[in-house]
Each structure stands twice: as structure tokens, then as C-alpha cells.
Amino acid sequence: MPYRWPEDTVFTRLELAVEEPWCRTCGGARTICDHRHHHGFTLHGPVHLVGKLAHCPARACPAGTQTISPEAETTITMPWWVLGWDVVGWLGHRRFAQPWSVQQLRAALADTYHIPLSADAIERYSHRYQQMRAARHRDPQQLAAAYAQVDPVILAIDGLQPEKGPETLYVVRALERKRVWFAEALLSSATTEVQQLLGQARTWAERLGKPVRLWMSDKQDAFVRGIAAEFPGVPHRYGANHFLRDVAKPVWEADSRAKVRMRRTIRGLRTIEREVLAAQRVPAPTLPPTAAPGPSVGLAEEEGRDVGLDYCAATRGILHDEQGGPLPPPG
Ligand SMILES: [Zn+2]
């Protein structure tokens, strides 16, 4: 859906001509044959881009049917985009590096830059930012520059399941530069499928001209076999997380058994809570002023009930605590 600009929007007009005024085929002068209009936001305000499209007017020239666009247009924004590259960069960086919520971005764009955008549009442009970033990360020149000082590389592979089901997203990362090299979703975790990804990693390393010093992954069979096949002689280490989890397992099991025993011994929390809550609901009897023992007794009783409820909650928390990793175990 095209963006609806308010009537009173003030645009800065930018006229863009083709960079080469001469025809590449016949050398004749190109002439302007059409204008393309594009309205968009930049961090410096709304712009109206006027692209002067050109062609070669020579009848006999084979390039005569081609229409040439000014390249400068795509350095400001992309066709059909309402945001300039500067806004997309500003937005994407805050969305993913900080990270800001969509609502925060929306408010900041409106307040600071007077760019009113819907939450949907911010999501859409965040997604485009991610695509551009991924493309840049895969660009061979960018990659070569990033790894100029690194030699050799340490690689890691892991599979994640974002949703329940057979699909697993495999991610290959290089640890020194903390870069994701590539990610592929596979429907099967069979050795042959995973080995293809490892082959792809080998191609990347070869293209960079970097030897692989070490592989890191968990001890999944497909990784163990695939790495041995694609990277013979390269050491393969397994992640400490799985190791620690295995080491912590007996402790975790002992803790779990202890909690079962404790739950058997400690009973009646619910009954205590119910009694306290029932007592709270009954209003304190109003006594004649002469017989009043003073307000402190009622207050102390109320505090006592609160403490009782807190004790119940804390005890229940201890009995049901399952949170924590191998290093801070539960219980
Ligand atoms: Zn020509």
C-alpha cells in the first residue's frame, strides 16, 4: 500500500541525472526521455527524488531501446521504499543491536525525526534491514576484509528448533569475529544433509584462504561423522554446556528426590493459607470505646497473617524450584 503523505508535507526536491551522459555503445549524447518521481523520508526530512531517465536517441544504435536510470537514486533509497537508507540503518541498528522495541522506535522516529510510521511498517523495514545485513555478511569482499587479521579460523555448528516439528535451523558460526557465516533450515538431521552444510563451510574457508584450526559443536552423531569426513585431521571439541549438564545430572537428580521427600513431609500449606485468607475477610468486631484494648492488637494480628502467607509462598517456591542451569542448580 503506498504511503499517504499529509497535504502539507514539505519536500526537498532532488534532481538526479544519469552518471554517464554518453552512450556506451555508439558514444553519442544520451537524452532525457522520462522522469521518475519518488517520495521518501530521510533523517533530514522528506525528499522528492526526480530521476531523469535517459536513452540513446540514435536510431541506428542497438542500445537505443535501453532506458538508463541514475544510480544515485538507489544510494538514497530503494524503489518502492518510503524510507531512505539512513532511516533504515538508524532503525535496524536500534532494533537489533540495542535492542529497542517496535513501540520505542515508533515513538523516537515520530518525536525526533517527525516520521510517522505504523508498527507494521517498522517490522517490515526491520526485516529488510536483516536481509541487507545478511547479504552484506555473505559478500566475499566484506568477508575477506573482516578476516584479513584472522588466521586460522575456529568454526562452530549447532542446530536450533524454533518451532515444534522436524525442521531444524543449522547455523555455522566463526568464533573469532562472532559472525554467522550461514544458516540453513533442514527437514532431516541425517548425516548426508548435515555434511552438505559442512562442505559449504569448507568452501567458505577455502575462498577466504584460511585454514580451519578447530571445530566446536555438541556430540551429535551427524556432526561427529560429518566433520571427520569434510575436515580430516581438524580437531573437533564438544561444547562445555552439554558436558556440564551431564556432570550436574546426579546432583540434579538427588535434588529432585530430596524435593519429593520434602513435599511428602510438608503438607497443609493450602489449609493454612485458606484459614488466613478467611480470617482476613471477617471484619474485626467493633467494640465500644471503653472496652477497646487499643488498635495495636488488631494491627499485629494482621501483620502476623501477612508473614504467614509469605512463609507459605516461600516454602512452596523452594519445593517447586526447577530453574537454573548446570552452574547455578535449582534447590
Ligand atoms: Zn548509442
XYZ file of N, CA, C and O and ligand atoms in Angstrom, residues 23 26 56 61, ligand 1:
17
model
N 26.531 7.630 -24.612
C 26.132 6.245 -24.893
C 27.374 5.361 -24.913
O 28.364 5.687 -25.544
N 27.567 3.701 -28.870
C 27.948 4.483 -30.052
C 28.693 5.772 -29.683
O 29.231 6.448 -30.554
N 19.704 6.540 -25.558
C 20.475 6.996 -26.716
C 19.495 7.251 -27.855
O 18.760 6.343 -28.252
N 21.500 2.955 -33.361
C 22.263 2.390 -32.232
C 21.490 1.244 -31.587
O 20.320 1.393 -31.236
Zn 24.031 4.832 -28.776
